[in-house]
Amino acid sequence: MKRIILDCDPGHDDMIAIMLATSSPEIELLGITTVAGNQTGEKTFKNALRILTLIGEDTPVSRGFDKPMVRELTVAPRIHGVSGLDGANLPEATVKDTGKHATDFIIETLLASDEPVTLVPTGPLTNVAFSLLKKPSIKEKIEEIVLMGGAIYDSNITPASEFNIYVDPEAASIVFNSGIPITMVGLDVTNKAVFTFEDIEKIGKMGGHVSSVVAPLLEFFAKANLEIFGIEGAPLHDPLTVAYLIDRDVLETRSLRVDIETMGEYTSGRTVVDVYGVTGKEANASVATNVNVEKFKTMIFDALERLDKR
Ligand code: RIB
Ligand code: CA
């Protein structure tokens, strides 16, 4: 069983990552920490509490930073809406949070754990970077970081960058240079992990209390991605990290050097992936290069079925 902390900015795809993590026997979700990204810190925090209320989970939730380390916050209302989870009305939250800051929860949980823990960031890396700065000794308790972010060749928020890295490139640079084993699940594979409108219709026909809310949410997310990127459905970026922890065969990866551009006028937030080894630098990440989409989709449908039966 993989013991994980999920650091996220829900966010439609973050929501599916939470659902997969909480409903999979292979995963022990020690806690959820939230960060500003898709929407403000207040909204992503409240969304996490509402998602857990919908699925009947009381996973500890701790709110993190409301802005990146040095930059102003960039949010993504065109993709995720004003609430960060537009498309359906989630129940008002009845689960309570820990009352701790995300960095304190991460540090305390890691130091108290007698086994290494995997960090799964699916939003900007602000909380993770500050946790490492605040308490460097937690590195010894981190088995690996499996993050959604970056890309070898793809982009979204700018022609050069992926949103999670772009929002806080200074934080990303700290994480990628931490020496901790990293698996980078980037847009090259997540933009292939698309739930088509037919898949979403199939979810809507499952008839359960969770799937009946997920379907309209993914419909909103899919329409936004079609309008902006021409993607024919909902690319489920974030849950691919959790799916990889459940079954490593869902992704193919290569050990490559990844550096983060923090200065570029047009390229800030770019994950500069040394595909040909021309820098001679030591690899610092396992970079996802291919995805078994059918295996991934089956995992998501099975998770929704389990949640509907609760
Ligand atoms: O670029 C995609 C990533 O940015 C996903 O994590 C999505 O939720 C947004 O945070
Ligand atoms: Ca996210």
Tab-separated table of C-alpha atoms and ligand atoms in Angstrom:
chain	number	residue	atom	x	y	z
A	1	MET	CA	0.000	0.000	0.000
A	2	LYS	CA	1.333	3.411	-1.005
A	3	ARG	CA	1.149	6.060	1.719
A	4	ILE	CA	0.613	9.418	0.055
A	5	ILE	CA	-0.115	13.080	0.675
A	6	LEU	CA	-2.043	14.680	-2.191
A	7	ASP	CA	-1.241	18.391	-2.669
A	8	CYS	CA	-3.806	19.832	-5.061
A	9	ASP	CA	-5.763	22.803	-6.421
A	10	PRO	CA	-9.262	21.385	-7.142
A	11	GLY	CA	-9.981	21.763	-10.002
A	12	HIS	CA	-11.963	19.192	-11.972
A	13	ASP	CA	-9.096	16.806	-12.615
A	14	ASP	CA	-7.776	17.207	-9.054
A	15	MET	CA	-11.243	16.064	-7.941
A	16	ILE	CA	-10.873	12.822	-9.905
A	17	ALA	CA	-7.417	12.333	-8.387
A	18	ILE	CA	-8.963	12.661	-4.909
A	19	MET	CA	-11.684	10.164	-5.864
A	20	LEU	CA	-9.202	7.644	-7.232
A	21	ALA	CA	-6.905	7.972	-4.216
A	22	THR	CA	-9.683	7.630	-1.636
A	23	SER	CA	-11.338	4.626	-3.311
A	24	SER	CA	-8.297	2.519	-4.175
A	25	PRO	CA	-7.115	-0.192	-1.740
A	26	GLU	CA	-3.575	0.254	-3.041
A	27	ILE	CA	-3.440	3.801	-1.667
A	28	GLU	CA	-3.388	5.064	1.921
A	29	LEU	CA	-4.245	8.765	1.647
A	30	LEU	CA	-2.669	10.326	4.737
A	31	GLY	CA	-3.967	13.774	3.926
A	32	ILE	CA	-4.898	16.367	1.357
A	33	THR	CA	-3.208	19.765	1.230
A	34	THR	CA	-4.562	22.515	-0.958
A	35	VAL	CA	-2.840	25.344	-2.797
A	36	ALA	CA	-3.898	28.298	-4.941
A	37	GLY	CA	-3.758	27.519	-8.641
A	38	ASN	CA	-6.818	26.667	-10.681
A	39	GLN	CA	-8.611	29.095	-8.418
A	40	THR	CA	-7.831	31.113	-5.285
A	41	GLY	CA	-6.552	29.388	-2.174
A	42	GLU	CA	-9.903	29.847	-0.463
A	43	LYS	CA	-11.806	28.257	-3.340
A	44	THR	CA	-9.512	25.267	-3.870
A	45	PHE	CA	-9.593	24.608	-0.117
A	46	LYS	CA	-13.401	24.719	0.035
A	47	ASN	CA	-13.641	22.569	-3.096
A	48	ALA	CA	-11.531	19.875	-1.466
A	49	LEU	CA	-13.833	19.823	1.586
A	50	ARG	CA	-16.928	19.643	-0.640
A	51	ILE	CA	-15.496	16.793	-2.727
A	52	LEU	CA	-14.792	14.765	0.440
A	53	THR	CA	-18.305	15.513	1.672
A	54	LEU	CA	-19.767	14.197	-1.594
A	55	ILE	CA	-17.831	10.916	-1.369
A	56	GLY	CA	-18.219	10.478	2.381
A	57	GLU	CA	-14.550	10.703	3.283
A	58	ASP	CA	-12.993	12.499	6.274
A	59	THR	CA	-9.412	12.630	5.001
A	60	PRO	CA	-7.494	15.387	6.834
A	61	VAL	CA	-7.441	18.572	4.742
A	62	SER	CA	-4.966	21.408	5.353
A	63	ARG	CA	-4.969	24.718	3.514
A	64	GLY	CA	-1.719	26.019	2.034
A	65	PHE	CA	-0.468	29.091	0.290
A	66	ASP	CA	-2.715	31.587	-1.420
A	67	LYS	CA	0.007	32.778	-3.795
A	68	PRO	CA	3.237	31.584	-5.403
A	69	MET	CA	6.618	32.139	-3.738
A	70	VAL	CA	7.474	35.395	-5.462
A	71	ARG	CA	4.992	35.950	-8.293
A	72	GLU	CA	1.399	37.078	-8.365
A	73	LEU	CA	-1.158	34.258	-8.602
A	74	THR	CA	-2.471	33.141	-11.992
A	75	VAL	CA	-5.805	31.303	-11.858
A	76	ALA	CA	-7.641	29.380	-14.600
A	77	PRO	CA	-11.326	30.401	-14.660
A	78	ARG	CA	-11.642	29.732	-18.411
A	79	ILE	CA	-10.945	26.038	-17.721
A	80	HIS	CA	-12.318	25.456	-14.229
A	81	GLY	CA	-14.844	28.284	-13.864
A	82	VAL	CA	-15.311	30.940	-11.185
A	83	SER	CA	-15.707	28.367	-8.401
A	84	GLY	CA	-12.850	26.196	-9.614
A	85	LEU	CA	-15.376	23.358	-10.000
A	86	ASP	CA	-18.075	24.764	-12.250
A	87	GLY	CA	-20.577	22.415	-13.890
A	88	ALA	CA	-22.480	21.010	-10.940
A	89	ASN	CA	-23.408	21.875	-7.361
A	90	LEU	CA	-21.322	19.954	-4.891
A	91	PRO	CA	-22.793	19.545	-1.387
A	92	GLU	CA	-21.872	22.150	1.222
A	93	ALA	CA	-18.869	20.896	3.184
A	94	THR	CA	-19.574	19.012	6.398
A	95	VAL	CA	-16.043	17.653	6.845
A	96	LYS	CA	-13.703	19.786	8.936
A	97	ASP	CA	-10.104	20.708	8.135
A	98	THR	CA	-7.084	20.173	10.389
A	99	GLY	CA	-6.703	23.871	11.171
A	100	LYS	CA	-3.008	23.460	10.311
A	101	HIS	CA	-1.116	25.101	7.476
A	102	ALA	CA	-0.353	22.678	4.647
A	103	THR	CA	3.394	22.910	5.237
A	104	ASP	CA	2.941	22.078	8.932
A	105	PHE	CA	0.737	19.095	8.055
A	106	ILE	CA	3.255	17.845	5.479
A	107	ILE	CA	6.228	18.261	7.837
A	108	GLU	CA	4.487	16.801	10.908
A	109	THR	CA	3.076	13.853	8.972
A	110	LEU	CA	6.401	13.021	7.350
A	111	LEU	CA	8.408	13.294	10.583
A	112	ALA	CA	5.870	11.153	12.444
A	113	SER	CA	5.710	8.465	9.763
A	114	ASP	CA	7.743	5.309	10.409
A	115	GLU	CA	7.640	4.522	6.674
A	116	PRO	CA	8.551	6.723	3.716
A	117	VAL	CA	5.704	8.715	2.187
A	118	THR	CA	5.045	9.628	-1.444
A	119	LEU	CA	4.106	13.228	-2.212
A	120	VAL	CA	1.628	13.661	-5.067
A	121	PRO	CA	1.432	17.326	-6.099
A	122	THR	CA	-1.188	18.082	-8.760
A	123	GLY	CA	-1.102	21.873	-8.562
A	124	PRO	CA	1.588	24.561	-8.323
A	125	LEU	CA	4.488	23.380	-6.139
A	126	THR	CA	4.392	26.227	-3.622
A	127	ASN	CA	3.468	24.112	-0.567
A	128	VAL	CA	5.998	21.388	-1.378
A	129	ALA	CA	8.853	23.829	-1.966
A	130	PHE	CA	8.208	25.765	1.242
A	131	SER	CA	7.954	22.509	3.222
A	132	LEU	CA	11.397	21.488	1.942
A	133	LEU	CA	12.840	24.915	2.803
A	134	LYS	CA	11.238	24.966	6.244
A	135	LYS	CA	12.368	21.468	7.254
A	136	PRO	CA	15.006	20.013	4.875
A	137	SER	CA	15.238	16.824	6.953
A	138	ILE	CA	11.846	15.696	5.654
A	139	LYS	CA	13.658	14.672	2.446
A	140	GLU	CA	14.708	11.453	4.225
A	141	LYS	CA	11.034	10.578	4.760
A	142	ILE	CA	9.934	11.197	1.162
A	143	GLU	CA	10.012	8.031	-0.949
A	144	GLU	CA	9.343	9.940	-4.172
A	145	ILE	CA	7.420	12.852	-5.614
A	146	VAL	CA	4.983	11.910	-8.373
A	147	LEU	CA	3.778	15.202	-9.774
A	148	MET	CA	1.487	16.378	-12.526
A	149	GLY	CA	3.270	19.205	-14.269
A	150	GLY	CA	5.438	20.312	-17.130
A	151	ALA	CA	5.881	18.731	-20.529
A	152	ILE	CA	8.606	17.585	-22.889
A	153	TYR	CA	7.032	19.114	-25.979
A	154	ASP	CA	3.523	20.268	-25.033
A	155	SER	CA	2.165	23.395	-23.322
A	156	ASN	CA	-1.092	25.045	-22.286
A	157	ILE	CA	-1.054	28.285	-20.249
A	158	THR	CA	1.576	29.840	-22.555
A	159	PRO	CA	3.112	28.544	-25.807
A	160	ALA	CA	6.082	27.394	-23.702
A	161	SER	CA	4.686	26.300	-20.357
A	162	GLU	CA	2.314	24.033	-18.461
A	163	PHE	CA	0.070	25.688	-15.845
A	164	ASN	CA	1.317	24.094	-12.577
A	165	ILE	CA	4.951	24.898	-13.315
A	166	TYR	CA	4.131	28.290	-14.834
A	167	VAL	CA	2.242	29.521	-11.760
A	168	ASP	CA	5.246	28.975	-9.487
A	169	PRO	CA	8.454	28.216	-11.418
A	170	GLU	CA	10.672	29.147	-8.460
A	171	ALA	CA	8.934	26.489	-6.376
A	172	ALA	CA	9.259	23.981	-9.202
A	173	SER	CA	12.974	24.702	-9.481
A	174	ILE	CA	13.450	23.997	-5.763
A	175	VAL	CA	11.579	20.686	-6.088
A	176	PHE	CA	13.353	19.505	-9.255
A	177	ASN	CA	16.749	20.358	-7.695
A	178	SER	CA	15.937	18.777	-4.319
A	179	GLY	CA	17.564	15.441	-5.113
A	180	ILE	CA	14.326	13.644	-4.206
A	181	PRO	CA	13.255	10.976	-6.740
A	182	ILE	CA	10.708	12.650	-9.030
A	183	THR	CA	8.306	11.262	-11.578
A	184	MET	CA	7.078	14.038	-13.870
A	185	VAL	CA	3.667	13.298	-15.382
A	186	GLY	CA	3.392	16.005	-17.996
A	187	LEU	CA	1.058	17.128	-20.723
A	188	ASP	CA	2.679	14.818	-23.289
A	189	VAL	CA	0.820	11.934	-21.630
A	190	THR	CA	-2.020	13.655	-19.753
A	191	ASN	CA	-3.383	15.284	-22.910
A	192	LYS	CA	-3.776	11.732	-24.241
A	193	ALA	CA	-5.689	10.630	-21.127
A	194	VAL	CA	-8.878	12.176	-22.465
A	195	PHE	CA	-12.380	11.219	-21.342
A	196	THR	CA	-14.377	11.797	-24.511
A	197	PHE	CA	-17.910	13.144	-24.519
A	198	GLU	CA	-19.042	9.543	-25.018
A	199	ASP	CA	-17.083	8.454	-21.937
A	200	ILE	CA	-18.682	11.294	-19.961
A	201	GLU	CA	-22.137	10.257	-21.185
A	202	LYS	CA	-21.325	6.702	-19.983
A	203	ILE	CA	-20.436	8.120	-16.542
A	204	GLY	CA	-23.725	10.004	-16.518
A	205	LYS	CA	-25.591	6.749	-17.140
A	206	MET	CA	-23.952	4.966	-14.199
A	207	GLY	CA	-26.794	6.380	-12.087
A	208	GLY	CA	-24.943	6.708	-8.788
A	209	HIS	CA	-24.814	9.654	-6.366
A	210	VAL	CA	-21.160	10.386	-7.187
A	211	SER	CA	-21.137	9.659	-10.921
A	212	SER	CA	-24.278	11.781	-11.373
A	213	VAL	CA	-22.306	14.816	-10.102
A	214	VAL	CA	-19.031	13.935	-11.832
A	215	ALA	CA	-20.631	13.725	-15.285
A	216	PRO	CA	-21.815	17.371	-15.532
A	217	LEU	CA	-18.562	18.563	-13.957
A	218	LEU	CA	-16.512	16.728	-16.581
A	219	GLU	CA	-18.889	17.978	-19.278
A	220	PHE	CA	-18.032	21.558	-18.259
A	221	PHE	CA	-14.307	20.753	-18.173
A	222	ALA	CA	-14.473	18.981	-21.561
A	223	LYS	CA	-16.292	21.858	-23.255
A	224	ALA	CA	-13.711	24.317	-21.942
A	225	ASN	CA	-10.857	22.159	-23.224
A	226	LEU	CA	-12.549	21.762	-26.598
A	227	GLU	CA	-13.083	25.497	-26.927
A	228	ILE	CA	-9.581	26.516	-25.874
A	229	PHE	CA	-7.324	23.643	-26.966
A	230	GLY	CA	-9.451	21.705	-29.454
A	231	ILE	CA	-9.266	18.642	-27.205
A	232	GLU	CA	-12.290	16.374	-27.821
A	233	GLY	CA	-13.086	15.768	-24.180
A	234	ALA	CA	-11.744	16.107	-20.625
A	235	PRO	CA	-7.983	15.501	-20.278
A	236	LEU	CA	-7.671	13.978	-16.808
A	237	HIS	CA	-4.199	15.274	-16.009
A	238	ASP	CA	-4.016	14.843	-12.245
A	239	PRO	CA	-5.425	11.352	-11.577
A	240	LEU	CA	-2.766	9.896	-13.860
A	241	THR	CA	-0.285	10.447	-10.997
A	242	VAL	CA	-2.376	8.321	-8.625
A	243	ALA	CA	-3.064	5.743	-11.338
A	244	TYR	CA	0.706	5.379	-11.831
A	245	LEU	CA	1.151	4.652	-8.121
A	246	ILE	CA	-1.545	1.966	-8.334
A	247	ASP	CA	-0.182	0.347	-11.515
A	248	ARG	CA	3.188	1.499	-12.868
A	249	ASP	CA	2.367	-0.076	-16.236
A	250	VAL	CA	-0.072	2.768	-16.943
A	251	LEU	CA	2.891	4.955	-17.935
A	252	GLU	CA	6.196	4.574	-19.727
A	253	THR	CA	8.956	6.836	-18.401
A	254	ARG	CA	12.512	7.863	-19.273
A	255	SER	CA	15.191	9.043	-16.879
A	256	LEU	CA	16.017	12.565	-18.066
A	257	ARG	CA	17.414	15.885	-16.902
A	258	VAL	CA	14.738	18.521	-16.287
A	259	ASP	CA	15.510	22.169	-15.583
A	260	ILE	CA	12.960	24.906	-14.915
A	261	GLU	CA	13.083	28.199	-16.792
A	262	THR	CA	12.413	31.043	-14.346
A	263	MET	CA	13.830	34.025	-16.279
A	264	GLY	CA	12.512	33.752	-19.840
A	265	GLU	CA	10.406	36.617	-21.165
A	266	TYR	CA	8.421	34.138	-23.295
A	267	THR	CA	9.449	30.846	-21.703
A	268	SER	CA	9.050	31.294	-17.970
A	269	GLY	CA	7.756	28.073	-16.393
A	270	ARG	CA	9.071	25.845	-19.186
A	271	THR	CA	10.296	22.396	-18.124
A	272	VAL	CA	13.475	22.172	-20.182
A	273	VAL	CA	13.812	18.406	-20.747
A	274	ASP	CA	17.210	17.216	-22.013
A	275	VAL	CA	15.854	14.451	-24.276
A	276	TYR	CA	19.213	13.830	-26.035
A	277	GLY	CA	21.473	14.276	-22.990
A	278	VAL	CA	23.263	17.188	-24.632
A	279	THR	CA	23.778	19.053	-21.337
A	280	GLY	CA	25.733	16.181	-19.817
A	281	LYS	CA	23.848	16.872	-16.590
A	282	GLU	CA	22.710	14.008	-14.378
A	283	ALA	CA	19.085	12.998	-14.806
A	284	ASN	CA	16.829	14.245	-12.004
A	285	ALA	CA	13.425	12.885	-13.028
A	286	SER	CA	11.579	9.971	-14.538
A	287	VAL	CA	9.608	11.703	-17.266
A	288	ALA	CA	6.410	10.099	-18.557
A	289	THR	CA	6.580	9.510	-22.307
A	290	ASN	CA	3.577	7.259	-23.002
A	291	VAL	CA	0.292	6.230	-21.395
A	292	ASN	CA	-1.943	3.162	-21.542
A	293	VAL	CA	-5.181	5.114	-21.949
A	294	GLU	CA	-7.548	2.133	-21.811
A	295	LYS	CA	-5.961	0.848	-18.595
A	296	PHE	CA	-6.272	4.353	-17.124
A	297	LYS	CA	-9.920	4.760	-18.145
A	298	THR	CA	-10.828	1.386	-16.642
A	299	MET	CA	-9.246	2.463	-13.346
A	300	ILE	CA	-11.318	5.664	-13.284
A	301	PHE	CA	-14.604	3.944	-14.198
A	302	ASP	CA	-13.948	1.263	-11.538
A	303	ALA	CA	-13.230	3.951	-8.922
A	304	LEU	CA	-16.471	5.790	-9.711
A	305	GLU	CA	-18.378	2.507	-9.480
A	306	ARG	CA	-16.890	1.877	-6.024
A	307	LEU	CA	-17.787	5.378	-4.863
A	308	ASP	CA	-21.347	5.079	-6.181
A	309	LYS	CA	-21.816	1.957	-4.057
A	310	ARG	CA	-20.923	3.700	-0.802
B	1	RIB	O1	-1.849	21.896	-16.721
B	1	RIB	C1	-2.776	21.054	-16.088
B	1	RIB	C2	-2.702	21.211	-14.612
B	1	RIB	O2	-3.054	22.539	-14.253
B	1	RIB	C3	-3.697	20.314	-13.845
B	1	RIB	O3	-3.160	19.994	-12.595
B	1	RIB	C4	-4.898	21.197	-13.679
B	1	RIB	O4	-5.690	20.832	-12.531
B	1	RIB	C5	-4.240	22.526	-13.456
B	1	RIB	O5	-3.877	22.591	-12.084
B	2	CA	CA	-4.438	20.513	-10.586
